[in-house]
Short mmCIF file of C-alpha atoms and ligand atoms in Angstrom, two decimals:
data_model
loop_
_atom_site.label_atom_id
_atom_site.label_comp_id
_atom_site.label_asym_id
_atom_site.label_seq_id
_atom_site.Cartn_x
_atom_site.Cartn_y
_atom_site.Cartn_z
CA MET A 778 -2.55 -59.72 124.69
CA SER A 779 -2.46 -60.26 128.26
CA SER A 780 -5.31 -59.56 129.88
CA ARG A 781 -3.98 -59.80 133.42
CA GLN A 782 -4.72 -56.55 135.57
CA ILE A 783 -1.77 -53.47 135.34
CA THR A 784 -1.38 -52.01 139.21
CA VAL A 785 0.72 -48.90 138.95
CA ILE A 786 1.98 -47.15 142.74
CA ALA A 787 3.20 -43.97 143.60
CA ASN A 788 5.20 -44.14 146.75
CA TRP A 789 5.16 -41.20 148.06
CA LYS A 790 6.94 -42.05 151.91
CA ALA A 791 7.36 -39.17 153.77
CA ASN A 792 8.82 -35.78 151.33
CA LEU A 793 5.95 -33.92 151.32
CA PRO A 794 4.08 -31.78 153.51
CA PRO A 795 -0.21 -32.13 152.51
CA SER A 796 -0.41 -28.75 150.81
CA GLU A 797 2.76 -30.04 148.35
CA GLU A 798 0.86 -33.80 148.08
CA VAL A 799 -2.72 -32.55 146.94
CA ALA A 800 -0.63 -30.82 144.10
CA LEU A 801 0.70 -33.11 142.98
CA ALA A 802 -1.81 -35.53 143.29
CA LYS A 803 -3.76 -32.59 141.31
CA ALA A 804 -0.89 -32.46 138.20
CA ILE A 805 -0.59 -36.19 138.15
CA ALA A 806 -4.89 -35.89 137.35
CA GLU A 807 -4.55 -32.73 135.19
CA GLU A 808 -1.96 -34.15 132.72
CA LEU A 809 -3.11 -37.75 133.07
CA GLY A 810 -6.96 -36.08 132.27
CA SER A 811 -9.95 -39.21 131.00
CA ALA A 812 -6.39 -41.27 129.40
CA LEU A 813 -7.22 -44.12 131.88
CA LYS A 814 -10.44 -44.43 130.52
CA VAL A 815 -9.85 -43.64 127.31
CA LYS A 816 -7.01 -46.32 126.15
CA GLY A 817 -7.54 -48.67 129.39
CA SER A 818 -10.63 -50.38 130.21
CA PRO A 819 -11.58 -49.79 133.20
CA SER A 820 -10.13 -52.89 135.30
CA SER A 821 -7.13 -52.37 132.80
CA LEU A 822 -4.63 -50.12 134.45
CA ARG A 823 -4.95 -49.49 138.78
CA LEU A 824 -3.89 -46.17 139.47
CA LEU A 825 -2.94 -45.55 142.78
CA LEU A 826 -0.91 -42.63 145.12
CA ALA A 827 0.07 -43.75 148.53
CA PRO A 828 0.74 -39.84 150.03
CA SER A 829 1.50 -39.79 154.22
CA ALA A 830 -1.03 -40.31 156.57
CA LEU A 831 -1.72 -36.54 156.66
CA GLY A 832 -2.38 -36.60 152.99
CA LEU A 833 -4.20 -39.34 152.01
CA VAL A 834 -7.49 -37.54 152.89
CA PRO A 835 -7.28 -34.22 151.30
CA VAL A 836 -5.81 -36.23 148.49
CA ALA A 837 -8.88 -38.48 148.25
CA SER A 838 -10.67 -36.21 147.94
CA LEU A 839 -9.61 -33.68 145.48
CA LEU A 840 -9.53 -37.05 143.37
CA ARG A 841 -13.32 -38.08 144.02
CA ARG A 842 -13.60 -34.81 143.60
CA GLU A 843 -12.34 -33.09 140.87
CA TYR A 844 -10.92 -36.13 138.36
CA PRO A 845 -13.44 -38.89 138.77
CA GLU A 846 -12.46 -39.75 134.83
CA ALA A 847 -9.05 -40.48 136.02
CA GLY A 848 -10.09 -43.25 138.13
CA ILE A 849 -7.50 -42.43 140.16
CA ASP A 850 -7.53 -44.42 143.51
CA VAL A 851 -5.10 -43.70 147.22
CA ALA A 852 -3.29 -46.74 148.88
CA ALA A 853 -2.16 -46.13 152.48
CA GLN A 854 1.67 -46.31 153.14
CA ASP A 855 1.80 -48.71 156.41
CA VAL A 856 -1.04 -49.60 159.31
CA SER A 857 -0.95 -49.72 162.72
CA LEU A 858 -0.25 -53.61 164.68
CA SER A 859 -3.07 -52.46 166.51
CA SER A 860 -6.94 -53.19 166.21
CA ALA A 861 -8.50 -49.19 167.07
CA GLY A 862 -9.47 -48.59 170.90
CA ALA A 863 -6.79 -46.49 173.58
CA PHE A 864 -3.52 -46.79 171.47
CA THR A 865 -1.48 -43.11 170.64
CA GLY A 866 -0.44 -42.27 167.54
CA GLU A 867 -1.56 -45.47 165.76
CA ILE A 868 -4.26 -45.62 162.05
CA PRO A 869 -5.65 -49.23 162.81
CA ALA A 870 -6.85 -50.36 159.41
CA GLU A 871 -10.44 -49.94 160.32
CA HIS A 872 -9.70 -46.30 159.67
CA PHE A 873 -8.81 -46.79 156.08
CA VAL A 874 -12.23 -48.09 155.78
CA GLY A 875 -14.05 -45.18 152.99
CA ILE A 876 -9.71 -43.12 152.13
CA ALA A 877 -7.82 -45.85 151.04
CA PRO A 878 -8.85 -49.24 149.40
CA ALA A 879 -5.36 -50.51 149.47
CA ILE A 880 -2.00 -50.68 152.47
CA ILE A 881 1.86 -51.24 151.68
CA VAL A 882 2.91 -53.50 154.04
CA GLY A 883 6.31 -54.65 155.32
CA HIS A 884 8.24 -52.43 153.58
CA SER A 885 12.03 -52.67 153.73
CA GLU A 886 12.26 -48.85 154.71
CA ARG A 887 9.84 -50.30 157.73
CA ARG A 888 11.88 -53.42 158.18
CA ARG A 889 14.95 -51.29 158.30
CA ASP A 890 14.27 -48.57 159.57
CA ARG A 891 11.99 -49.67 162.13
CA GLY A 892 12.93 -53.69 163.04
CA GLU A 893 9.53 -54.19 161.07
CA SER A 894 9.57 -58.78 161.66
CA ASP A 895 7.97 -61.32 159.81
CA GLU A 896 6.51 -61.54 162.16
CA ALA A 897 4.73 -57.60 162.23
CA VAL A 898 4.18 -57.68 158.68
CA GLY A 899 2.21 -61.09 159.20
CA VAL A 900 -0.43 -59.39 161.96
CA LYS A 901 -0.64 -55.89 159.74
CA LEU A 902 -1.39 -58.43 157.09
CA ALA A 903 -3.89 -60.19 159.44
CA ARG A 904 -5.57 -56.06 159.92
CA VAL A 905 -5.40 -54.94 156.27
CA VAL A 906 -7.60 -58.36 155.84
CA ALA A 907 -9.66 -58.16 158.47
CA ALA A 908 -10.85 -54.58 157.84
CA GLY A 909 -11.85 -55.25 154.01
CA LEU A 910 -9.32 -53.53 152.02
CA ALA A 911 -6.21 -54.80 149.94
CA PRO A 912 -2.89 -55.39 150.94
CA VAL A 913 0.23 -54.51 148.84
CA LEU A 914 2.89 -57.15 150.26
CA CYS A 915 6.81 -55.73 149.95
CA LEU A 916 9.19 -57.96 149.84
CA GLY A 917 12.92 -57.98 148.49
CA ASP A 918 16.43 -59.18 149.29
CA ASN A 919 19.20 -57.38 150.41
CA LEU A 920 21.74 -59.45 148.02
CA PRO A 921 23.27 -57.22 145.63
CA SER A 922 26.23 -59.42 144.19
CA ALA A 923 23.55 -62.99 144.40
CA ASP A 924 22.61 -65.62 142.15
CA ILE A 925 19.01 -65.33 141.47
CA ALA A 926 18.21 -69.12 142.58
CA ALA A 927 19.92 -67.34 146.17
CA ARG A 928 17.15 -64.13 145.66
CA VAL A 929 14.03 -66.14 144.66
CA ASP A 930 14.97 -68.27 148.10
CA PHE A 931 15.71 -65.84 149.89
CA VAL A 932 12.20 -64.12 148.34
CA GLN A 933 9.99 -66.81 149.25
CA ALA A 934 11.05 -68.26 153.16
CA GLN A 935 10.07 -64.11 153.77
CA CYS A 936 6.57 -64.83 151.73
CA ALA A 937 6.38 -68.05 153.57
CA ALA A 938 7.09 -66.32 157.19
CA ALA A 939 4.43 -63.23 156.22
CA PHE A 940 1.81 -65.55 155.67
CA ALA A 941 2.53 -67.78 158.94
CA ALA A 942 2.74 -64.64 160.92
CA ALA A 943 -0.77 -63.99 159.08
CA GLU A 944 -2.51 -66.98 159.39
CA ARG A 945 -1.64 -67.13 163.20
CA ALA A 946 -2.98 -63.82 163.48
CA GLY A 947 -6.21 -65.29 161.83
CA CYS A 948 -5.36 -64.96 158.18
CA ASN A 949 -5.41 -67.66 155.68
CA ALA A 950 -3.74 -67.57 152.15
CA THR A 951 -7.31 -67.61 150.90
CA GLN A 952 -8.22 -65.03 152.91
CA LEU A 953 -5.58 -63.62 151.69
CA TYR A 954 -6.04 -63.57 147.73
CA ALA A 955 -9.80 -62.90 148.52
CA ALA A 956 -8.87 -59.33 149.63
CA GLY A 957 -6.67 -58.90 146.33
CA LEU A 958 -2.97 -59.27 147.23
CA VAL A 959 -0.25 -57.51 145.46
CA ILE A 960 3.49 -58.82 145.77
CA ALA A 961 5.93 -56.24 144.93
CA TYR A 962 9.41 -57.22 144.98
CA GLU A 963 11.09 -54.43 146.05
CA PRO A 964 15.26 -56.04 146.21
CA VAL A 965 16.82 -53.15 148.95
CA TRP A 966 20.42 -52.83 146.45
CA ALA A 967 17.91 -51.87 144.56
CA ILE A 968 15.73 -48.89 146.59
CA GLY A 969 16.78 -45.44 145.96
CA THR A 970 19.44 -46.11 144.38
CA GLY A 971 19.61 -45.73 141.44
CA ASN A 972 20.42 -49.15 140.45
CA PRO A 973 17.60 -51.12 139.07
CA ALA A 974 17.42 -55.64 138.83
CA SER A 975 17.19 -56.57 135.36
CA VAL A 976 13.73 -58.14 134.21
CA GLU A 977 15.00 -60.61 134.03
CA ILE A 978 15.32 -61.00 137.83
CA ALA A 979 11.76 -59.39 138.72
CA GLU A 980 10.90 -62.52 136.78
CA ALA A 981 12.28 -64.90 138.15
CA ILE A 982 11.27 -63.61 141.68
CA ALA A 983 7.45 -63.80 140.52
CA SER A 984 7.37 -67.11 139.18
CA GLY A 985 9.17 -68.26 142.08
CA LEU A 986 6.50 -67.36 144.09
CA ARG A 987 3.71 -67.86 142.08
CA SER A 988 4.93 -71.77 142.40
CA ALA A 989 5.68 -71.98 145.56
CA LEU A 990 2.13 -70.38 146.05
CA ASN A 991 0.65 -72.48 143.58
CA ARG A 992 -1.06 -69.13 142.16
CA GLU A 993 -0.56 -68.32 138.45
CA GLU A 994 -2.32 -65.52 138.82
CA LEU A 995 -0.34 -64.16 141.73
CA PRO A 996 -0.24 -60.40 140.78
CA VAL A 997 3.39 -59.67 141.34
CA LEU A 998 4.31 -55.74 140.86
CA TYR A 999 8.33 -54.61 140.59
CA GLY A 1000 10.24 -51.50 142.73
CA GLY A 1001 13.56 -50.04 143.12
CA SER A 1002 14.98 -47.58 140.80
CA VAL A 1003 12.36 -47.39 137.61
CA ASP A 1004 12.09 -44.02 135.90
CA ALA A 1005 10.94 -42.83 132.80
CA ALA A 1006 13.54 -43.78 130.57
CA SER A 1007 13.05 -47.30 131.29
CA ALA A 1008 9.79 -47.98 132.03
CA ALA A 1009 8.58 -49.49 129.30
CA THR A 1010 11.00 -51.94 129.55
CA TRP A 1011 8.69 -53.47 132.32
CA PHE A 1012 5.60 -54.20 131.07
CA GLY A 1013 6.90 -55.64 127.83
CA THR A 1014 4.84 -55.31 124.85
CA PRO A 1015 1.06 -55.80 124.36
CA SER A 1016 1.23 -58.91 123.23
CA ALA A 1017 4.46 -60.19 124.56
CA ARG A 1018 4.22 -58.66 128.13
CA THR A 1019 6.40 -59.80 131.18
CA GLY A 1020 6.11 -61.84 134.04
CA LEU A 1021 5.98 -58.26 135.64
CA ASP A 1022 1.66 -57.19 137.22
CA GLY A 1023 3.40 -53.69 137.87
CA LEU A 1024 5.47 -51.13 139.21
CA LEU A 1025 5.99 -50.13 142.97
CA VAL A 1026 7.61 -46.68 141.69
CA GLY A 1027 9.42 -44.13 144.10
CA GLY A 1028 11.19 -41.00 143.43
CA ALA A 1029 10.52 -40.80 139.99
CA SER A 1030 6.90 -40.66 141.87
CA LEU A 1031 7.16 -37.82 142.93
CA HIS A 1032 7.81 -35.68 139.60
CA ALA A 1033 4.72 -35.92 138.00
CA ASP A 1034 5.50 -35.73 133.93
CA ARG A 1035 8.47 -38.60 135.34
CA PHE A 1036 5.26 -40.46 136.49
CA VAL A 1037 2.83 -39.44 133.83
CA ALA A 1038 5.55 -41.16 132.04
CA ILE A 1039 5.91 -44.30 133.42
CA VAL A 1040 1.97 -45.24 133.67
CA ARG A 1041 1.84 -44.52 129.62
CA ALA A 1042 4.09 -47.23 129.56
CA ALA A 1043 1.83 -49.32 131.00
CA LEU A 1044 -1.20 -48.16 128.92
CA ALA A 1045 0.85 -48.59 126.01
CA VAL A 1046 0.51 -52.58 126.55
CA THR A 1047 -2.97 -52.71 128.26
CA GLU A 1048 -5.99 -53.70 126.01
CA PRO A 1049 -7.42 -50.59 124.66
CA ALA A 1050 -11.32 -49.99 125.34
C1 LIG B 1937 10.29 -47.99 147.18
O1 LIG B 1937 10.85 -46.47 148.56
O2 LIG B 1937 8.79 -48.88 147.23
C2 LIG B 1937 10.59 -47.64 145.91
C3 LIG B 1937 10.01 -48.21 144.72
O3 LIG B 1937 12.03 -46.67 145.09
P1 LIG B 1937 12.37 -45.87 144.27
O4 LIG B 1937 11.81 -45.91 142.94
O5 LIG B 1937 13.41 -44.31 144.77
O6 LIG B 1937 13.64 -46.63 144.24
#
């Protein structure tokens, strides 16, 4: 039985207004009840919901006030490049303190739609760490028919570029790890397409990153068209876990029943309390 912690993150993107995000969080918390605490040890499964920026406070308040036994927390979907100050419309990392313990950085939709470069991703990593929060760094190739070695090379280079930019912004690898860095491998061709990567590809990326960074304990999640029916394959079995440490889920996390089924698949491989 592996003692590696599993992290499952729901990325709701900009799909729902805050009132519907609160309703969805409530439905998930009610369906799960105290399952996380009953089955897993407090640290064996970490469940994070990432609502829109407007939904973060009401969802976090709901979970903390009404469902403290559910053991669910929130994550932010993105963060500003700026620190606090006269930057209209921005949300600096330090403003998430006390609200969201983790922040997603470098999602492929931001790289694609907002031209977010590795340099910008590195600055955001540094901002998150300086605020005392944990970054979830999204990496992923856009090479639908490449062989595994080419994908590993691409993602290693993307990771190295983000780490180098973070270091230029004052945050080295040791500080990233100490802050609780999690990497999410999200191949662009798998996101929202109904065409997930194989476990073999995701495991190769995870082990490639761990060896490039010389960090065996680096947590690596997979994201891209994960659904309830296939959720168990990403975790393996209690005695033979895959090389992955969890999932970042988009579309399926907008449906309480599908998302809860994914969380139950994760629970099935965690250690009993
Ligand atoms: C995502 O965009 O992070 C994601 C994993 O989306 P989906 O599950 O819908 O492919």
